[in-house]
Amino acid sequence: MAPAKAIVANDHVGLPEGCKDTQLTNTIPVSNVKTDTYGLEIWEGTLPIIDMGGLHGHRLSDTIKQLAHACQHYGGFMLKNHGISEKLLGDIMSTAREFFHLPEEERMKLYSPDPTSLIRLATGFKDDKQNVFVSRESLKFHAHPIEKYVNLWPTNPSSYREVVSEYCVAAKRAEITLLEALFEGLGMERKSIDQILDNHGQYASLNYYPTCDKSNLGLTFGLRGHTDPTIITMLLPDEVPGLEILKDGDWVPVKPIPNTLIVHVGDVLQGLSNCRYKSLLHRVIVNSETERLSIASYCYPSNDTQMGPPKEPIDDDHPLIYKDYTYEEFYTTMWKQRLPDAARLNAFKISAA
Ligand code: OGA
Ligand code: NI
């Protein structure tokens, strides 16, 4: 194997351990993969499969181009060879399952309706206006820098702090490596990348989707259609289907692939890329037979990040769409607007001035 190569000499880059310079792992059924005109392998007509091992060797520049193509044309990708061990993926899922199987009164000790809480349990709720029930229960918490937050986390189950810390650190390491590559693919300058990634934040969520009575299936969602207000979101699903993405006007299921993460472009990356990359509209449906879990790691920039796109992606074909604004302004505006998707960014369009 060629020596691991950092994308850019810089202290953000952590090489995910165990990244291999390999082709598709044999856990991915080849019959479910078709190649698009760009040469990307597409999983069941949904998202491209990107081999993160390609960021650490002679395939670096090709892999950066693949990432750019995936974000531009699909809004996300399935990520294999991400460097997070199979054992850790199993451990975080078991810990999350154990947490959601604790008695309700134990879980509810963490309940808070306040979205600014540093850790909070959010429960399912009825949306009276649309007459639907949104059934996800989630434990959401800040995770970077980990020393600042770990003492707020539960100690029941007893493995929680150790396993969740290990997973969050590993997920963040992979996210930063990906972001370096994505920003480089956008032609951003080093100082813009540093500004975004210095003091960036990580928020994570353990998501639990209970089974739903057959009679209520039509009126229940795990999560309704939305985009994430993040740079990227890295999702570890369990083996139960449920995630759907909007593709050419239809909701299509993204079947999980073992040991493979799902990465979504979030609104912040849409803004930073001057709309070259579009954030991915997705939702979760539930079923009457099997509960479903997922672990999400949401990556966001430092508050002072200048979100007006740096001038690099701008040319005659891509006129400037957004004015200058900071991530903090985006975040504050988002909570006031209460919109579910990238329409949140419209307030920052030059034409809205
Ligand atoms: C989210 C989300 C999808 C899932 O956490 O924002 O969309 O499959 N999760 O749990
Ligand atoms: Ni989401």
GROMACS .gro file of C-alpha atoms and ligand atoms in nm:
model
  364
    1MET     CA    1   0.000   0.000   0.000
    2ALA     CA    2   0.131   0.348  -0.085
    3PRO     CA    3   0.222   0.556   0.219
    4ALA     CA    4  -0.077   0.746   0.355
    5LYS     CA    5  -0.073   1.098   0.221
    6ALA     CA    6  -0.224   1.400   0.388
    7ILE     CA    7  -0.443   1.603   0.152
    8VAL     CA    8  -0.296   1.931   0.256
    9ALA     CA    9  -0.019   1.982   0.510
   10ASN     CA   10  -0.226   2.111   0.793
   11ASP     CA   11  -0.322   2.008   1.141
   12HIS     CA   12  -0.690   1.954   1.059
   13VAL     CA   13  -0.601   1.644   0.866
   14GLY     CA   14  -0.620   1.325   1.063
   15LEU     CA   15  -0.575   1.009   0.866
   16PRO     CA   16  -0.858   0.774   0.944
   17GLU     CA   17  -0.705   0.456   1.073
   18GLY     CA   18  -0.758   0.149   0.864
   19CYS     CA   19  -0.836   0.335   0.540
   20LYS     CA   20  -0.742   0.098   0.267
   21ASP     CA   21  -0.669   0.161  -0.094
   22THR     CA   22  -0.922  -0.095  -0.207
   23GLN     CA   23  -1.210  -0.133  -0.448
   24LEU     CA   24  -1.568  -0.211  -0.340
   25THR     CA   25  -1.571  -0.433  -0.035
   26ASN     CA   26  -1.745  -0.764  -0.088
   27THR     CA   27  -2.026  -0.667   0.151
   28ILE     CA   28  -2.174  -0.458  -0.131
   29PRO     CA   29  -2.376  -0.671  -0.375
   30VAL     CA   30  -2.241  -0.578  -0.716
   31SER     CA   31  -2.578  -0.646  -0.883
   32ASN     CA   32  -2.725  -0.349  -0.693
   33VAL     CA   33  -2.459  -0.112  -0.822
   34LYS     CA   34  -2.472   0.061  -1.161
   35THR     CA   35  -2.213   0.294  -1.301
   36ASP     CA   36  -2.320   0.646  -1.404
   37THR     CA   37  -2.188   0.833  -1.707
   38TYR     CA   38  -1.917   0.989  -1.491
   39GLY     CA   39  -1.798   0.644  -1.382
   40LEU     CA   40  -1.931   0.661  -1.027
   41GLU     CA   41  -2.084   0.348  -0.878
   42ILE     CA   42  -2.444   0.424  -0.786
   43TRP     CA   43  -2.616   0.229  -0.510
   44GLU     CA   44  -2.960   0.104  -0.621
   45GLY     CA   45  -3.023   0.419  -0.824
   46THR     CA   46  -2.980   0.644  -0.520
   47LEU     CA   47  -2.636   0.769  -0.411
   48PRO     CA   48  -2.282   0.716  -0.539
   49ILE     CA   49  -2.047   0.495  -0.337
   50ILE     CA   50  -1.725   0.674  -0.252
   51ASP     CA   51  -1.417   0.490  -0.133
   52MET     CA   52  -1.253   0.711   0.126
   53GLY     CA   53  -0.936   0.506   0.097
   54GLY     CA   54  -0.886   0.698  -0.228
   55LEU     CA   55  -0.801   1.013  -0.030
   56HIS     CA   56  -0.482   0.852   0.093
   57GLY     CA   57  -0.282   0.747  -0.207
   58HIS     CA   58  -0.236   0.785  -0.578
   59ARG     CA   59  -0.615   0.818  -0.634
   60LEU     CA   60  -0.635   1.141  -0.432
   61SER     CA   61  -0.717   1.384  -0.712
   62ASP     CA   62  -0.961   1.141  -0.879
   63THR     CA   63  -1.135   1.088  -0.546
   64ILE     CA   64  -1.165   1.464  -0.488
   65LYS     CA   65  -1.330   1.489  -0.831
   66GLN     CA   66  -1.565   1.201  -0.748
   67LEU     CA   67  -1.666   1.372  -0.423
   68ALA     CA   68  -1.732   1.696  -0.610
   69HIS     CA   69  -1.941   1.513  -0.869
   70ALA     CA   70  -2.136   1.326  -0.600
   71CYS     CA   71  -2.217   1.645  -0.410
   72GLN     CA   72  -2.308   1.836  -0.725
   73HIS     CA   73  -2.531   1.575  -0.886
   74TYR     CA   74  -2.660   1.362  -0.599
   75GLY     CA   75  -2.643   1.577  -0.284
   76GLY     CA   76  -2.456   1.309  -0.094
   77PHE     CA   77  -2.292   0.970  -0.108
   78MET     CA   78  -2.242   0.636   0.063
   79LEU     CA   79  -1.898   0.626   0.224
   80LYS     CA   80  -1.694   0.308   0.253
   81ASN     CA   81  -1.343   0.262   0.393
   82HIS     CA   82  -1.409   0.552   0.628
   83GLY     CA   83  -1.161   0.424   0.885
   84ILE     CA   84  -1.415   0.362   1.165
   85SER     CA   85  -1.380   0.003   1.278
   86GLU     CA   86  -1.663  -0.246   1.240
   87LYS     CA   87  -1.638  -0.309   1.614
   88LEU     CA   88  -1.691   0.058   1.697
   89LEU     CA   89  -1.989   0.079   1.458
   90GLY     CA   90  -2.139  -0.222   1.637
   91ASP     CA   91  -2.061  -0.082   1.982
   92ILE     CA   92  -2.220   0.259   1.922
   93MET     CA   93  -2.532   0.097   1.782
   94SER     CA   94  -2.563  -0.139   2.082
   95THR     CA   95  -2.506   0.147   2.326
   96ALA     CA   96  -2.774   0.355   2.154
   97ARG     CA   97  -3.014   0.060   2.156
   98GLU     CA   98  -2.948   0.003   2.524
   99PHE     CA   99  -3.016   0.370   2.596
  100PHE     CA  100  -3.352   0.370   2.415
  101HIS     CA  101  -3.452   0.048   2.589
  102LEU     CA  102  -3.403   0.206   2.934
  103PRO     CA  103  -3.726   0.278   3.123
  104GLU     CA  104  -3.897   0.593   3.003
  105GLU     CA  105  -3.847   0.776   3.333
  106GLU     CA  106  -3.471   0.718   3.309
  107ARG     CA  107  -3.454   0.856   2.953
  108MET     CA  108  -3.683   1.144   3.037
  109LYS     CA  109  -3.431   1.277   3.290
  110LEU     CA  110  -3.257   1.415   2.981
  111TYR     CA  111  -3.570   1.563   2.824
  112SER     CA  112  -3.562   1.930   2.729
  113PRO     CA  113  -3.775   2.132   2.486
  114ASP     CA  114  -3.495   2.392   2.465
  115PRO     CA  115  -3.295   2.349   2.142
  116THR     CA  116  -2.999   2.539   2.291
  117SER     CA  117  -2.949   2.275   2.564
  118LEU     CA  118  -2.606   2.116   2.543
  119ILE     CA  119  -2.768   1.774   2.565
  120ARG     CA  120  -3.136   1.692   2.531
  121LEU     CA  121  -3.379   1.414   2.470
  122ALA     CA  122  -3.643   1.505   2.213
  123THR     CA  123  -3.954   1.292   2.185
  124GLY     CA  124  -4.209   1.220   1.915
  125PHE     CA  125  -4.480   1.482   1.866
  126LYS     CA  126  -4.812   1.535   1.696
  127ASP     CA  127  -4.825   1.801   1.427
  128ASP     CA  128  -5.187   1.912   1.458
  129LYS     CA  129  -5.173   2.137   1.153
  130GLN     CA  130  -5.078   1.854   0.921
  131ASN     CA  131  -5.241   1.585   1.128
  132VAL     CA  132  -4.933   1.362   1.137
  133PHE     CA  133  -4.729   1.210   1.416
  134VAL     CA  134  -4.351   1.247   1.396
  135SER     CA  135  -4.224   0.953   1.595
  136ARG     CA  136  -3.846   0.994   1.624
  137GLU     CA  137  -3.706   1.000   1.975
  138SER     CA  138  -3.353   1.136   1.979
  139LEU     CA  139  -3.076   1.214   2.220
  140LYS     CA  140  -2.890   1.516   2.083
  141PHE     CA  141  -2.568   1.653   2.220
  142HIS     CA  142  -2.263   1.863   2.143
  143ALA     CA  143  -1.958   1.649   2.088
  144HIS     CA  144  -1.661   1.867   1.994
  145PRO     CA  145  -1.440   1.952   2.170
  146ILE     CA  146  -1.527   1.637   2.356
  147GLU     CA  147  -1.362   1.733   2.691
  148LYS     CA  148  -1.601   2.024   2.714
  149TYR     CA  149  -1.915   1.813   2.689
  150VAL     CA  150  -1.848   1.455   2.794
  151ASN     CA  151  -1.928   1.520   3.162
  152LEU     CA  152  -2.283   1.619   3.066
  153TRP     CA  153  -2.350   1.283   2.902
  154PRO     CA  154  -2.543   1.000   3.067
  155THR     CA  155  -2.366   0.724   3.260
  156ASN     CA  156  -2.649   0.483   3.197
  157PRO     CA  157  -2.582   0.264   3.002
  158SER     CA  158  -2.240   0.238   3.165
  159SER     CA  159  -2.062   0.212   2.827
  160TYR     CA  160  -2.214   0.539   2.708
  161ARG     CA  161  -1.937   0.793   2.763
  162GLU     CA  162  -1.654   0.572   2.647
  163VAL     CA  163  -1.821   0.434   2.335
  164VAL     CA  164  -1.992   0.756   2.227
  165SER     CA  165  -1.668   0.956   2.276
  166GLU     CA  166  -1.474   0.708   2.070
  167TYR     CA  167  -1.733   0.713   1.792
  168CYS     CA  168  -1.768   1.092   1.784
  169VAL     CA  169  -1.391   1.142   1.765
  170ALA     CA  170  -1.361   0.886   1.485
  171ALA     CA  171  -1.658   1.032   1.293
  172LYS     CA  172  -1.518   1.382   1.325
  173ARG     CA  173  -1.179   1.270   1.201
  174ALA     CA  174  -1.343   1.125   0.891
  175GLU     CA  175  -1.559   1.437   0.846
  176ILE     CA  176  -1.263   1.671   0.858
  177THR     CA  177  -1.072   1.464   0.605
  178LEU     CA  178  -1.376   1.469   0.378
  179LEU     CA  179  -1.431   1.843   0.422
  180GLU     CA  180  -1.069   1.919   0.335
  181ALA     CA  181  -1.122   1.724   0.013
  182LEU     CA  182  -1.463   1.879  -0.059
  183PHE     CA  183  -1.336   2.234  -0.007
  184GLU     CA  184  -1.031   2.164  -0.215
  185GLY     CA  185  -1.262   2.031  -0.488
  186LEU     CA  186  -1.441   2.367  -0.477
  187GLY     CA  187  -1.109   2.539  -0.534
  188MET     CA  188  -1.117   2.719  -0.199
  189GLU     CA  189  -0.805   2.885  -0.066
  190ARG     CA  190  -0.625   2.750   0.238
  191LYS     CA  191  -0.718   3.046   0.453
  192SER     CA  192  -1.090   3.009   0.378
  193ILE     CA  193  -1.072   2.639   0.466
  194ASP     CA  194  -0.889   2.716   0.789
  195GLN     CA  195  -1.142   2.979   0.886
  196ILE     CA  196  -1.428   2.733   0.844
  197LEU     CA  197  -1.259   2.444   1.019
  198ASP     CA  198  -1.082   2.625   1.304
  199ASN     CA  199  -1.321   2.604   1.596
  200HIS     CA  200  -1.577   2.408   1.394
  201GLY     CA  201  -1.839   2.224   1.594
  202GLN     CA  202  -1.990   1.878   1.603
  203TYR     CA  203  -2.336   1.793   1.721
  204ALA     CA  204  -2.454   1.435   1.733
  205SER     CA  205  -2.780   1.254   1.769
  206LEU     CA  206  -2.878   0.901   1.858
  207ASN     CA  207  -3.205   0.847   1.673
  208TYR     CA  208  -3.471   0.592   1.762
  209TYR     CA  209  -3.772   0.515   1.546
  210PRO     CA  210  -4.021   0.289   1.725
  211THR     CA  211  -4.244   0.052   1.533
  212CYS     CA  212  -4.582   0.191   1.445
  213ASP     CA  213  -4.924   0.025   1.458
  214LYS     CA  214  -5.032  -0.082   1.110
  215SER     CA  215  -5.347   0.127   1.140
  216ASN     CA  216  -5.140   0.445   1.198
  217LEU     CA  217  -4.876   0.394   0.932
  218GLY     CA  218  -5.032   0.640   0.689
  219LEU     CA  219  -5.027   0.921   0.945
  220THR     CA  220  -4.687   0.859   1.101
  221PHE     CA  221  -4.340   0.964   0.990
  222GLY     CA  222  -4.007   0.898   1.156
  223LEU     CA  223  -3.898   1.238   1.030
  224ARG     CA  224  -4.067   1.454   0.770
  225GLY     CA  225  -3.885   1.579   0.461
  226HIS     CA  226  -3.605   1.819   0.554
  227THR     CA  227  -3.251   1.921   0.479
  228ASP     CA  228  -2.991   1.948   0.754
  229PRO     CA  229  -2.856   2.293   0.853
  230THR     CA  230  -2.501   2.153   0.856
  231ILE     CA  231  -2.191   2.152   0.637
  232ILE     CA  232  -2.231   1.778   0.604
  233THR     CA  233  -2.413   1.515   0.806
  234MET     CA  234  -2.264   1.172   0.849
  235LEU     CA  235  -2.522   0.907   0.920
  236LEU     CA  236  -2.474   0.554   1.046
  237PRO     CA  237  -2.798   0.362   0.990
  238ASP     CA  238  -2.869   0.019   1.136
  239GLU     CA  239  -2.980  -0.257   0.898
  240VAL     CA  240  -3.349  -0.157   0.890
  241PRO     CA  241  -3.455   0.049   0.586
  242GLY     CA  242  -3.641   0.375   0.646
  243LEU     CA  243  -3.433   0.663   0.508
  244GLU     CA  244  -3.568   0.810   0.185
  245ILE     CA  245  -3.428   1.084  -0.038
  246LEU     CA  246  -3.611   1.299  -0.288
  247LYS     CA  247  -3.484   1.217  -0.634
  248ASP     CA  248  -3.635   1.365  -0.950
  249GLY     CA  249  -3.956   1.438  -0.761
  250ASP     CA  250  -3.998   1.092  -0.603
  251TRP     CA  251  -3.910   0.964  -0.256
  252VAL     CA  252  -3.673   0.673  -0.298
  253PRO     CA  253  -3.545   0.443  -0.022
  254VAL     CA  254  -3.173   0.434   0.052
  255LYS     CA  255  -3.113   0.078   0.161
  256PRO     CA  256  -2.833   0.054   0.419
  257ILE     CA  257  -2.506  -0.116   0.324
  258PRO     CA  258  -2.327  -0.285   0.616
  259ASN     CA  259  -2.034  -0.082   0.755
  260THR     CA  260  -2.107   0.203   0.517
  261LEU     CA  261  -2.196   0.558   0.622
  262ILE     CA  262  -2.433   0.793   0.443
  263VAL     CA  263  -2.313   1.149   0.395
  264HIS     CA  264  -2.556   1.433   0.317
  265VAL     CA  265  -2.472   1.775   0.183
  266GLY     CA  266  -2.620   2.026   0.431
  267ASP     CA  267  -2.743   2.381   0.380
  268VAL     CA  268  -2.413   2.534   0.495
  269LEU     CA  269  -2.226   2.355   0.217
  270GLN     CA  270  -2.492   2.467  -0.030
  271GLY     CA  271  -2.422   2.825   0.083
  272LEU     CA  272  -2.045   2.789   0.086
  273SER     CA  273  -2.045   2.635  -0.261
  274ASN     CA  274  -2.263   2.910  -0.407
  275CYS     CA  275  -2.534   2.648  -0.473
  276ARG     CA  276  -2.304   2.429  -0.680
  277TYR     CA  277  -2.381   2.157  -0.425
  278LYS     CA  278  -2.745   2.128  -0.317
  279SER     CA  279  -2.842   2.010   0.028
  280LEU     CA  280  -3.015   1.673   0.025
  281LEU     CA  281  -3.386   1.654   0.101
  282HIS     CA  282  -3.454   1.342   0.305
  283ARG     CA  283  -3.709   1.188   0.542
  284VAL     CA  284  -3.759   0.874   0.746
  285ILE     CA  285  -4.053   0.639   0.721
  286VAL     CA  286  -4.144   0.382   0.984
  287ASN     CA  287  -4.278   0.029   0.972
  288SER     CA  288  -4.495  -0.192   1.188
  289GLU     CA  289  -4.243  -0.469   1.244
  290THR     CA  290  -3.897  -0.351   1.337
  291GLU     CA  291  -3.765  -0.055   1.535
  292ARG     CA  292  -3.490   0.141   1.363
  293LEU     CA  293  -3.188   0.328   1.495
  294SER     CA  294  -2.937   0.563   1.342
  295ILE     CA  295  -2.647   0.773   1.466
  296ALA     CA  296  -2.601   1.116   1.310
  297SER     CA  297  -2.296   1.337   1.335
  298TYR     CA  298  -2.369   1.694   1.223
  299CYS     CA  299  -2.069   1.907   1.131
  300TYR     CA  300  -2.101   2.284   1.143
  301PRO     CA  301  -1.849   2.568   1.103
  302SER     CA  302  -1.723   2.818   1.359
  303ASN     CA  303  -1.971   3.098   1.435
  304ASP     CA  304  -1.763   3.365   1.263
  305THR     CA  305  -1.738   3.168   0.936
  306GLN     CA  306  -1.802   3.403   0.649
  307MET     CA  307  -2.074   3.219   0.462
  308GLY     CA  308  -2.083   3.442   0.157
  309PRO     CA  309  -1.909   3.202  -0.079
  310PRO     CA  310  -1.539   3.267  -0.125
  311LYS     CA  311  -1.476   3.400  -0.473
  312GLU     CA  312  -1.312   3.079  -0.602
  313PRO     CA  313  -1.625   2.895  -0.719
  314ILE     CA  314  -1.760   3.208  -0.892
  315ASP     CA  315  -1.734   3.246  -1.270
  316ASP     CA  316  -1.957   3.351  -1.561
  317ASP     CA  317  -2.154   3.027  -1.537
  318HIS     CA  318  -2.185   3.053  -1.161
  319PRO     CA  319  -2.273   3.411  -1.067
  320LEU     CA  320  -2.265   3.497  -0.698
  321ILE     CA  321  -2.594   3.395  -0.536
  322TYR     CA  322  -2.553   3.480  -0.168
  323LYS     CA  323  -2.438   3.794   0.005
  324ASP     CA  324  -2.184   3.787   0.288
  325TYR     CA  325  -2.317   3.660   0.617
  326THR     CA  326  -2.179   3.464   0.908
  327TYR     CA  327  -2.276   3.118   1.021
  328GLU     CA  328  -2.404   3.274   1.343
  329GLU     CA  329  -2.647   3.492   1.142
  330PHE     CA  330  -2.760   3.187   0.944
  331TYR     CA  331  -2.821   2.991   1.262
  332THR     CA  332  -3.013   3.267   1.436
  333THR     CA  333  -3.226   3.333   1.128
  334MET     CA  334  -3.295   2.962   1.089
  335TRP     CA  335  -3.454   2.936   1.432
  336LYS     CA  336  -3.674   3.237   1.363
  337GLN     CA  337  -3.787   3.109   1.021
  338ARG     CA  338  -3.865   2.752   1.128
  339LEU     CA  339  -3.837   2.629   0.769
  340PRO     CA  340  -3.764   2.260   0.707
  341ASP     CA  341  -3.524   2.295   0.417
  342ALA     CA  342  -3.272   2.500   0.221
  343ALA     CA  343  -3.528   2.778   0.167
  344ARG     CA  344  -3.360   2.897   0.491
  345LEU     CA  345  -3.081   3.029   0.271
  346ASN     CA  346  -3.311   3.248   0.061
  347ALA     CA  347  -3.293   3.528   0.317
  348PHE     CA  348  -2.925   3.561   0.227
  349LYS     CA  349  -2.969   3.573  -0.151
  350ILE     CA  350  -2.832   3.878  -0.325
  351SER     CA  351  -3.164   3.916  -0.507
  352ALA     CA  352  -3.343   3.931  -0.168
  353ALA     CA  353  -3.157   4.252  -0.080
  354OGA     C1  354  -3.131   1.354   1.084
  354OGA     C2  355  -3.183   1.256   0.988
  354OGA     C3  356  -3.206   1.026   0.921
  354OGA     C4  357  -3.207   0.890   0.980
  354OGA     O1  358  -3.088   1.311   1.194
  354OGA     O2  359  -3.129   1.475   1.050
  354OGA     O3  360  -3.231   1.296   0.887
  354OGA     O4  361  -3.202   0.796   0.902
  354OGA     N1  362  -3.172   1.126   1.017
  354OGA     O5  363  -3.213   0.878   1.102
  355NI      NI  364  -3.165   1.498   0.851
   0.00000   0.00000   0.00000
